[in-house]
Amino acid sequence: MADGAFAQALELINPHLYSVEERIRAQAKQFDPAVEGYVSYVCEKGGKRLRPVLALLAGGATGKITASHVDLAVIVELIHIATLVHDDIMDGAELRRDQPTANAKWGNAISVLLGDCLFAHALKLATGFSNTEICRRIADAAAEVCSGEIIQTQRRYDLKLSTADYYRIIEMKTAALFSTACELGAFISEANPAVIGALKNFGAKVGTAYQIYDDCLDLAGTEEEAGKTLGTDLRKGKFTLPVLLMLQNRQGGDLSGLRDLLLREDHVDEEALSEMLKQAGALQAAAQIARRMIGEGRESLVLVPENRYVSGLRAIADHLIGRIDRLA
Amino acid sequence: MADGAFAQALELINPHLYSVEERIRAQAKQFDPAVEGYVSYVCEKGGKRLRPVLALLAGGATGKITASHVDLAVIVELIHIATLVHDDIMDGAELRRDQPTANAKWGNAISVLLGDCLFAHALKLATGFSNTEICRRIADAAAEVCSGEIIQTQRRYDLKLSTADYYRIIEMKTAALFSTACELGAFISEANPAVIGALKNFGAKVGTAYQIYDDCLDLAGTEEEAGKTLGTDLRKGKFTLPVLLMLQNRQGGDLSGLRDLLLREDHVDEEALSEMLKQAGALQAAAQIARRMIGEGRESLVLVPENRYVSGLRAIADHLIGRIDRLA
């Protein structure tokens, strides 16, 4: 099994990941009792904990994994959960990690506030670092994530969105938190600037590739496999890489037909689009771009002195490539 | 004119308030160009800047007003603006400070994200303080504000809401930021703990009273005067102090009739309720409670050595009493 290395990487940080899970679970208790239930619902739904995994592996790649790395892992995951809660409101999504979303369960008003609460709480935890630089970078990443989401929302149904615009959006909304997890993992270990920069770059590339993968999944995956509502991007006018690549390569009547399909708010003909994507090889092209990015991220790891955790980071990258391969 | 002292208080901090305004205006430039316009729209709409005023006066009451006090004032106002953006979404409000709300202008999705952006940015600014305790308390207050709002939302249309529940909610959602502005104003000046505590208490009492006033305004004010959509509380099932006092004092058929009126979602008979409130003297009773709280806040200032800024804080308190008097 190709994923042996991936399993090994997780095994390596298993006790720390366990602490992260415990700590995330314990956060709910720090809220008012009236709010606790909401917090624990969205925090305990599991998820892949990708950002914590990266923070911990980056820590191990550059030294000993400490309580501060666990703190970092908890904080980046809480920020991620907060953005998911707000994303699901905007997407009108019903399902997340195989369970009803917060908005499906309690409505939009509670969900807006719940996201805010988690966000504020994560930043409160970040003030626990004695080095204020860490807290600053976390707040910075959080602001970047939100700005990226705003631009994405602003450009919905915009047929002039270029692939460059798309990359910029996903670098902000997704890669910023991945790269901060890796960068600060190394920063906490007091690694040298070149190593910190290399890990930051690794996180940025893997994060961008991950979002491309996730966007392909939304177009071509099955809900059963993904555990969340799919097809929401097109229904909400979010044109992601495969669609943009297809738009780039069409002219004349073909282009008009595709544009018409894409602009049909709320009743997208998913089958017709899926057929077009297949014929154009657009998913494959997007997948290829994601693979290339992961390759670039992998390459930047040559600057990091070798150990088991560095191999672990490579295994994460390879695992993502494997998932991309299965999809397209 | 009774408000001479109020005008004098503002005059006292005028150059600093001007810096706060400039700094708030400058924040928009720190966002991505695509986001800048949204940020400047919600930041430049003016408003009373009550929280900055308190932060600056508390600073002056305990020492020299420094750049750090201006930072604090900017940060608490940005957090306040972020919560207003989200409040307006939840209330479906169309008007704020005499202009269309962000949600009326750009829809809920952008507004959710805009609030998030402002929030993250405010906390990023807070990491600029060399003493991490300041940032922690600000994040703490922000989390408290959101938790208060959640509880409020959760208890909508809840006829079992007690006045004690109401006080708890408004202490969290409003007074927390007022008290943090005052407390940290003194903390930055390195005032002694008793003085810091006194100012914190002043902020908490004035903040609670301010929310009671604002809630009375929503029931009995005019939109022209308030510059925002009114009557939203009842339409959204938010039972505020005057309504709760009225519920407390009714029995039998009277109580059933009132309950029926209150539970009519979206088509509240505002005239009938307004008449009931008047007959019951409920606005007057709520106003009296607010005045008493302001008195308590004023009293706590005896622990703060006298100077012009301490008088300024009293003038703010008296000004609020004046506005309450005009309403009920």
XYZ file of C-alpha atoms in Angstrom:
656
model
C 0.000 0.000 0.000
C 1.400 3.364 -1.139
C -0.009 5.008 1.947
C 2.231 3.137 4.338
C 4.478 6.188 4.560
C 1.471 8.384 5.282
C 0.313 6.084 8.083
C 3.869 6.105 9.430
C 3.955 9.902 9.410
C 0.755 10.049 11.436
C 2.070 7.337 13.763
C 5.133 9.499 14.402
C 3.083 12.371 15.793
C 0.266 10.266 17.191
C 0.624 11.161 20.892
C 0.793 14.845 20.002
C -2.196 14.603 17.679
C -4.016 12.957 20.540
C -3.157 15.935 22.760
C -4.389 18.288 20.046
C -7.690 16.415 19.909
C -8.009 16.505 23.703
C -7.209 20.199 23.777
C -9.700 20.997 21.022
C -12.316 19.022 22.917
C -11.479 20.897 26.133
C -11.927 24.331 24.520
C -15.711 24.060 24.547
C -15.621 24.063 28.350
C -14.012 27.480 28.301
C -17.117 29.065 26.818
C -20.265 30.087 28.621
C -22.362 26.954 29.357
C -25.041 28.268 26.988
C -22.508 28.351 24.157
C -20.529 25.211 25.025
C -22.820 22.803 23.184
C -22.497 24.616 19.881
C -18.719 24.791 20.176
C -18.293 21.147 21.008
C -20.591 20.137 18.147
C -18.476 21.825 15.496
C -15.146 20.986 17.140
C -15.706 17.317 17.744
C -16.801 16.376 14.269
C -13.324 15.114 13.561
C -12.118 16.138 10.177
C -8.698 15.412 8.821
C -6.826 17.817 11.117
C -4.477 18.504 8.218
C -3.266 21.839 9.562
C -2.394 20.390 12.993
C -0.572 17.521 11.280
C 1.524 20.010 9.319
C 2.250 22.179 12.376
C 3.402 19.144 14.369
C 5.491 17.635 11.571
C 7.118 21.013 10.884
C 7.912 21.199 14.595
C 9.453 17.721 14.578
C 11.320 18.481 11.356
C 13.122 21.320 13.121
C 13.506 20.063 16.676
C 11.568 18.509 19.498
C 7.770 18.728 19.372
C 6.791 20.823 22.400
C 3.626 21.978 24.143
C 3.888 25.177 22.073
C 3.593 23.149 18.877
C 0.477 21.523 20.255
C -0.895 25.008 21.071
C -0.140 26.143 17.544
C -1.870 23.071 16.108
C -4.979 23.690 18.226
C -5.125 27.361 17.249
C -4.805 26.852 13.481
C -7.467 24.146 13.589
C -9.865 26.372 15.561
C -9.412 29.154 13.018
C -10.056 26.631 10.279
C -13.217 25.388 12.009
C -14.423 28.996 12.424
C -14.033 29.625 8.690
C -15.831 26.354 7.874
C -18.797 27.425 9.988
C -19.022 30.681 8.046
C -18.358 28.986 4.693
C -21.251 26.629 5.229
C -23.570 29.566 5.853
C -22.521 31.234 2.627
C -22.732 28.034 0.623
C -26.021 27.048 2.210
C -24.352 23.662 2.783
C -26.337 21.047 4.692
C -23.675 18.472 5.354
C -20.116 18.669 6.672
C -18.064 15.720 7.829
C -21.155 13.545 7.384
C -23.201 15.539 9.866
C -25.658 18.427 9.549
C -23.809 21.765 9.383
C -24.245 24.325 12.172
C -26.437 26.452 9.901
C -28.605 23.471 8.987
C -28.990 22.684 12.692
C -29.369 26.124 14.278
C -29.780 28.635 11.476
C -27.555 31.335 10.128
C -27.689 33.790 13.020
C -26.280 31.375 15.589
C -23.731 30.160 13.053
C -22.397 33.627 12.266
C -21.862 34.197 15.982
C -20.475 30.740 16.600
C -17.815 31.321 13.956
C -16.995 34.667 15.569
C -16.715 33.055 18.989
C -14.334 30.370 17.766
C -12.290 32.929 15.963
C -11.973 35.205 18.981
C -11.190 32.233 21.164
C -8.441 31.001 18.844
C -6.831 34.427 18.866
C -7.147 34.563 22.645
C -5.233 31.274 22.816
C -2.645 32.760 20.458
C -1.945 35.519 22.972
C -0.623 32.776 25.234
C 2.680 32.660 23.322
C 5.297 34.749 25.069
C 6.669 35.817 21.677
C 4.054 38.243 20.297
C 5.367 37.642 16.779
C 3.619 34.257 16.782
C 0.263 35.747 17.705
C 0.728 38.479 15.111
C 1.373 36.004 12.328
C -1.644 33.936 13.308
C -3.892 37.018 13.301
C -2.337 37.984 9.981
C -3.108 34.596 8.456
C -6.671 34.779 9.775
C -7.172 38.203 8.167
C -5.702 36.855 4.938
C -8.070 33.883 4.915
C -11.077 36.187 5.323
C -9.850 38.619 2.667
C -9.411 35.738 0.240
C -12.959 34.614 0.922
C -14.279 38.118 0.329
C -12.553 38.346 -3.044
C -13.907 34.920 -3.960
C -17.436 35.995 -3.040
C -17.058 39.280 -4.876
C -15.984 37.523 -8.071
C -18.808 34.996 -8.148
C -20.403 34.615 -11.589
C -17.518 36.650 -12.988
C -16.537 35.108 -16.315
C -13.514 37.405 -16.457
C -11.937 35.650 -13.472
C -8.476 34.546 -14.649
C -6.537 31.555 -13.408
C -4.116 34.098 -11.881
C -7.027 35.595 -9.902
C -8.020 32.093 -8.863
C -4.521 31.264 -7.589
C -4.390 34.513 -5.665
C -7.743 33.766 -4.021
C -6.831 30.243 -2.942
C -3.377 31.321 -1.781
C -5.139 33.720 0.562
C -8.120 31.669 1.649
C -6.403 28.283 2.037
C -2.645 28.361 1.589
C -2.144 31.188 4.113
C -3.150 28.986 7.042
C -1.234 25.929 5.763
C 1.923 27.977 5.306
C 1.528 29.657 8.689
C 1.134 26.255 10.367
C 4.403 25.053 8.807
C 6.264 28.331 9.216
C 5.377 28.774 12.870
C 6.045 25.109 13.601
C 9.637 25.815 12.556
C 9.676 29.284 14.135
C 8.718 27.844 17.528
C 11.621 25.364 17.181
C 13.874 28.379 16.551
C 15.010 26.974 13.206
C 17.196 29.183 11.012
C 15.455 31.598 8.622
C 16.212 29.548 5.491
C 14.606 26.467 7.028
C 11.620 28.472 8.260
C 11.218 29.915 4.764
C 11.453 26.462 3.174
C 8.731 25.069 5.413
C 6.560 28.114 4.848
C 6.898 27.551 1.112
C 6.143 23.849 1.498
C 2.938 24.732 3.374
C 1.940 27.317 0.794
C 2.384 24.932 -2.132
C 0.695 21.996 -0.477
C -2.121 24.274 0.697
C -2.717 25.633 -2.788
C -2.637 22.130 -4.276
C -5.009 20.927 -1.596
C -7.536 23.606 -2.499
C -7.275 22.711 -6.190
C -7.919 19.085 -5.227
C -10.864 20.109 -3.048
C -12.298 22.178 -5.888
C -11.965 19.227 -8.292
C -13.685 17.055 -5.695
C -16.599 19.496 -5.587
C -16.995 19.077 -9.356
C -16.289 15.383 -9.752
C -16.359 13.611 -6.395
C -19.151 11.721 -4.673
C -20.788 13.045 -1.522
C -20.480 9.660 0.087
C -16.718 9.776 -0.283
C -16.332 13.450 0.584
C -18.729 13.471 3.547
C -20.012 16.909 2.575
C -22.427 18.574 0.190
C -20.804 18.774 -3.247
C -21.514 20.775 -6.379
C -21.991 23.930 -4.313
C -19.262 25.871 -6.125
C -21.043 25.962 -9.466
C -24.419 26.549 -7.876
C -22.899 29.561 -6.108
C -21.072 30.879 -9.160
C -17.621 29.936 -7.878
C -15.593 29.128 -10.974
C -12.683 26.941 -9.954
C -9.582 25.824 -11.820
C -11.049 23.091 -14.080
C -13.844 25.432 -15.180
C -11.439 28.323 -15.734
C -9.106 26.123 -17.785
C -12.038 25.040 -19.899
C -13.139 28.651 -20.413
C -9.601 29.566 -21.469
C -9.565 26.952 -24.180
C -12.857 27.648 -25.877
C -13.826 30.021 -28.606
C -16.901 31.125 -30.511
C -20.100 29.168 -30.117
C -18.516 26.665 -27.775
C -17.521 29.448 -25.416
C -20.975 31.061 -25.517
C -22.637 27.744 -24.768
C -20.388 27.139 -21.776
C -20.926 30.664 -20.490
C -24.672 30.237 -20.708
C -24.451 27.017 -18.730
C -22.314 28.624 -16.027
C -24.492 31.674 -15.552
C -27.672 29.751 -14.851
C -28.017 30.600 -11.178
C -29.284 27.836 -8.912
C -30.162 25.368 -11.652
C -26.823 24.387 -13.099
C -27.018 21.458 -15.487
C -24.412 19.420 -13.648
C -24.500 16.481 -16.000
C -23.865 18.617 -19.080
C -20.994 20.376 -17.330
C -19.517 17.186 -16.021
C -19.557 15.797 -19.575
C -17.872 18.951 -20.894
C -15.202 18.832 -18.189
C -14.489 15.231 -19.079
C -14.290 15.895 -22.806
C -12.028 18.899 -22.293
C -9.755 16.951 -19.941
C -10.081 19.918 -17.585
C -10.008 17.931 -14.358
C -6.862 16.163 -15.536
C -5.245 19.483 -16.411
C -6.102 20.956 -13.001
C -4.868 17.799 -11.282
C -1.614 18.082 -13.189
C -1.122 21.647 -11.974
C -1.786 20.555 -8.390
C 0.736 17.712 -8.717
C 3.354 20.101 -10.052
C 2.805 22.438 -7.100
C 3.196 19.609 -4.631
C 6.425 18.736 -6.423
C 7.670 22.297 -5.905
C 6.722 22.157 -2.253
C 8.526 18.854 -1.884
C 11.625 20.332 -3.482
C 11.820 23.174 -0.987
C 12.297 20.551 1.732
C 15.882 19.956 0.518
C 16.779 22.986 2.645
C 15.593 21.186 5.775
C 18.059 18.768 7.418
C 16.719 15.259 7.002
C 14.893 13.397 9.778
C 11.809 11.212 10.133
C 9.489 14.205 10.375
C 10.793 15.683 7.148
C 10.036 12.319 5.532
C 6.632 12.593 7.171
C 5.997 15.927 5.439
C 6.930 14.300 2.138
C 4.534 11.461 2.897
C 1.725 13.977 3.424
C 2.546 15.526 0.057
C 2.581 12.095 -1.600
C -0.668 11.118 0.047
C -2.310 14.203 -1.444
C -0.912 13.259 -4.861
C -2.450 9.806 -4.383
C -5.850 11.314 -3.678
C -5.544 13.554 -6.714
C -4.624 10.525 -8.832
C -7.740 8.681 -7.710
C -9.923 11.635 -8.670
C -8.440 12.512 -12.066
C -26.828 73.834 28.335
C -26.337 70.744 30.458
C -24.125 69.258 27.771
C -21.425 71.881 28.142
C -19.454 69.453 30.296
C -19.849 66.750 27.655
C -18.575 69.067 24.920
C -15.682 70.012 27.207
C -14.824 66.357 27.765
C -14.662 65.746 24.027
C -12.650 68.940 23.554
C -10.130 67.633 26.071
C -9.335 64.571 23.981
C -10.014 66.139 20.611
C -6.525 65.803 19.068
C -6.366 62.160 20.161
C -9.860 61.460 18.840
C -8.729 62.989 15.594
C -5.768 60.586 15.515
C -8.140 57.696 16.220
C -10.298 58.750 13.281
C -7.255 59.059 11.019
C -5.975 55.674 12.126
C -9.349 54.000 11.591
C -9.479 55.566 8.135
C -5.942 54.336 7.401
C -6.761 50.727 8.313
C -8.675 50.146 5.086
C -5.425 50.650 3.164
C -3.913 47.697 4.963
C -6.345 45.287 3.340
C -6.151 43.841 -0.129
C -7.267 46.485 -2.672
C -10.289 44.316 -3.503
C -11.394 44.452 0.137
C -10.393 48.031 0.931
C -13.597 49.620 -0.327
C -15.819 47.530 1.927
C -13.671 48.236 4.964
C -13.571 51.977 4.407
C -17.326 52.069 3.858
C -18.139 50.584 7.248
C -15.288 52.327 9.084
C -15.869 55.837 7.838
C -19.530 56.075 8.615
C -18.666 57.955 11.774
C -20.741 56.824 14.670
C -20.343 58.106 18.170
C -16.956 56.509 18.821
C -18.078 56.011 22.413
C -15.600 53.214 23.142
C -12.612 55.239 21.886
C -13.780 58.212 23.964
C -13.845 56.035 27.068
C -10.444 54.487 26.338
C -8.861 57.908 25.873
C -10.518 59.500 28.908
C -9.547 56.507 31.064
C -5.997 56.975 29.792
C -6.022 60.669 30.658
C -7.636 59.959 34.021
C -4.635 57.832 34.972
C -1.718 59.574 33.254
C -0.656 60.994 29.940
C -2.599 59.911 26.846
C -0.082 58.052 24.692
C 0.068 56.424 21.257
C -0.822 53.153 22.982
C -4.104 54.642 24.165
C -4.851 55.686 20.605
C -4.070 52.124 19.471
C -6.407 50.749 22.112
C -9.153 53.160 21.025
C -8.763 52.124 17.372
C -8.840 48.423 18.243
C -11.957 48.518 20.435
C -13.787 50.557 17.790
C -12.824 48.103 15.027
C -14.117 45.201 17.104
C -17.303 47.160 17.683
C -17.683 47.866 13.959
C -17.123 44.161 13.185
C -19.926 43.177 15.561
C -22.234 45.832 14.074
C -21.680 44.399 10.598
C -22.685 40.958 11.856
C -25.561 42.332 13.967
C -27.071 44.025 10.958
C -27.040 40.738 9.056
C -28.858 38.959 11.841
C -31.370 41.767 12.331
C -31.877 42.166 8.594
C -31.311 45.886 9.274
C -31.276 48.206 6.268
C -29.960 51.382 7.825
C -27.052 52.155 10.139
C -25.720 55.616 10.860
C -28.112 56.977 8.235
C -26.599 54.880 5.451
C -27.435 51.493 3.941
C -25.928 48.665 5.996
C -23.223 46.454 4.476
C -25.740 43.617 4.113
C -28.243 45.898 2.384
C -25.505 47.033 -0.004
C -23.579 43.843 -0.711
C -25.593 40.965 0.732
C -25.025 38.675 3.677
C -22.103 36.639 2.340
C -19.790 39.611 1.869
C -20.936 41.039 5.194
C -20.157 37.878 7.159
C -16.638 37.924 5.720
C -16.218 41.659 6.128
C -17.000 41.371 9.825
C -14.495 38.497 10.076
C -11.832 40.553 8.313
C -12.287 43.527 10.609
C -12.236 41.287 13.609
C -9.024 39.534 12.565
C -7.459 42.852 11.705
C -8.336 44.362 15.083
C -6.754 41.417 16.849
C -3.715 41.687 14.627
C -3.343 45.311 15.723
C -3.720 44.159 19.318
C -0.652 41.949 18.931
C 1.307 45.202 18.509
C 1.289 45.798 22.279
C 4.517 44.588 23.816
C 2.575 43.432 26.882
C 0.661 40.334 25.714
C -1.776 40.770 28.597
C -3.400 43.659 26.701
C -3.942 41.582 23.578
C -5.282 38.716 25.672
C -7.856 40.920 27.395
C -8.978 42.358 24.084
C -9.422 38.885 22.583
C -11.208 37.882 25.758
C -13.631 40.786 25.480
C -14.238 39.983 21.815
C -15.077 36.361 22.672
C -17.370 37.590 25.454
C -19.216 39.930 23.094
C -19.849 37.069 20.646
C -20.925 34.665 23.382
C -23.395 37.254 24.665
C -24.823 37.621 21.186
C -25.184 33.866 20.842
C -27.118 33.609 24.092
C -29.320 36.502 23.007
C -30.054 34.796 19.701
C -30.664 31.474 21.395
C -33.236 33.017 23.761
C -35.252 34.812 21.098
C -39.009 34.412 21.536
C -38.302 32.908 24.954
C -40.957 34.195 27.340
C -39.091 32.642 30.245
C -36.174 35.061 29.775
C -35.720 36.764 33.150
C -34.380 40.246 33.765
C -31.325 38.516 35.298
C -30.778 36.657 32.010
C -31.157 39.957 30.166
C -28.556 41.702 32.327
C -26.158 38.825 31.840
C -26.590 39.012 28.060
C -26.021 42.752 27.815
C -23.095 42.623 30.230
C -21.471 40.197 27.830
C -22.471 41.652 24.498
C -22.059 45.350 25.299
C -20.564 46.083 28.691
C -17.556 43.780 28.152
C -16.082 46.038 25.473
C -16.899 49.255 27.373
C -15.276 47.927 30.520
C -12.239 46.632 28.621
C -11.783 50.046 26.977
C -11.753 51.741 30.389
C -9.761 49.044 32.155
C -7.015 48.866 29.538
C -6.893 52.653 29.248
C -5.844 52.642 32.906
C -3.722 49.499 32.547
C -1.658 51.091 29.781
C -1.072 54.087 32.075
C 0.190 51.599 34.680
C -2.391 52.794 37.215
C -2.649 50.898 40.490
C -4.978 47.876 40.608
C -7.687 49.630 42.638
C -7.875 52.442 40.089
C -7.882 49.985 37.172
C -10.693 48.066 38.871
C -12.676 51.268 39.472
C -12.439 52.281 35.818
C -13.323 48.781 34.691
C -16.428 48.937 36.866
C -17.296 52.395 35.556
C -17.106 51.057 31.987
C -19.198 48.007 32.832
C -21.978 50.052 34.452
C -22.060 52.721 31.782
C -21.958 50.036 29.076
C -24.889 48.159 30.609
C -26.864 51.374 31.010
C -26.048 52.335 27.438
C -27.465 49.068 26.152
C -30.638 49.532 28.193
C -30.949 53.020 26.676
C -30.353 51.635 23.188
C -32.984 48.954 23.750
C -35.498 51.580 24.926
C -34.652 53.625 21.827
C -35.464 50.621 19.644
C -38.916 50.472 21.247
C -39.735 54.154 21.584
C -37.331 56.262 19.516
C -37.684 57.666 16.017
C -35.523 56.405 13.160
C -34.753 59.962 12.155
C -33.198 60.625 15.539
C -31.481 57.261 15.855
C -30.160 57.074 12.282
C -30.841 53.357 12.153
C -33.678 50.904 11.589
C -35.727 50.646 14.793
C -38.262 48.174 16.092
C -36.067 45.277 15.016
C -35.801 43.792 18.512
C -39.481 42.885 18.781
C -39.674 41.738 15.185
C -36.765 39.406 15.905
C -38.131 38.167 19.213
C -35.567 40.006 21.333
C -37.336 40.852 24.542
C -35.533 43.763 26.178
C -35.817 45.294 29.628
C -39.049 47.325 29.243
C -40.837 44.308 27.782
C -39.464 41.986 30.460
C -40.519 44.373 33.224
C -43.997 44.492 31.754
C -44.159 40.690 31.556
C -43.086 40.473 35.195
C -45.936 42.673 36.339
C -48.832 41.045 34.557
C -51.057 38.191 35.505
C -53.920 36.176 34.070
C -55.641 37.366 30.919
C -53.460 40.472 30.690
C -50.363 38.310 30.632
C -51.790 35.952 28.001
C -52.722 38.875 25.772
C -49.239 40.352 26.004
C -47.637 36.984 25.327
C -49.773 36.524 22.246
C -48.731 39.925 20.962
C -45.042 39.191 21.531
C -45.041 35.816 19.850
C -46.453 37.044 16.551
C -43.345 36.602 14.455
C -42.689 39.271 11.848
C -45.961 41.113 12.232
C -45.744 42.654 15.672
C -48.517 45.141 16.387
C -46.140 47.916 17.343
C -48.807 50.434 18.151
C -50.597 48.152 20.574
C -47.321 47.308 22.287
C -46.210 50.880 22.441
C -49.514 51.772 24.104
C -49.079 48.926 26.610
C -45.526 49.989 27.409
C -46.726 53.514 28.030
C -49.618 52.430 30.247
C -47.370 50.128 32.244
C -44.704 52.821 32.655
C -42.233 50.178 31.511
C -39.928 52.521 29.622
C -39.762 54.785 32.653
C -38.947 51.827 34.894
C -36.175 50.644 32.556
C -34.823 54.181 32.282
C -34.754 54.409 36.057
C -32.695 51.224 36.283
C -30.259 52.578 33.694
C -29.907 55.841 35.621
C -29.219 53.944 38.824
C -26.480 51.941 37.098
C -24.849 55.065 35.774
C -24.939 56.422 39.324
C -23.122 53.313 40.533
C -20.537 53.692 37.795
C -20.058 57.337 38.691
C -19.553 56.393 42.336
C -16.735 54.005 41.549
C -14.779 56.982 40.182
C -14.172 58.196 43.766
C -11.268 55.728 43.787
C -9.617 57.593 40.900
C -7.554 60.693 41.803
C -9.345 63.752 40.452
C -8.328 65.482 37.225
C -10.042 66.943 34.147
C -10.312 63.556 32.471
C -12.051 62.013 35.461
C -14.526 64.905 35.235
C -14.772 64.070 31.541
C -15.812 60.507 32.355
C -18.490 61.894 34.663
C -19.652 64.186 31.892
C -20.041 61.182 29.567
C -22.123 59.453 32.220
C -24.257 62.576 32.716
C -24.704 62.979 28.982
C -26.074 59.463 28.785
C -28.467 60.262 31.632
C -29.589 63.305 29.652
C -30.355 61.182 26.612
C -32.251 58.708 28.760
C -34.250 61.576 30.268
C -35.271 62.803 26.843
C -36.496 59.343 25.886
C -38.412 58.388 29.036
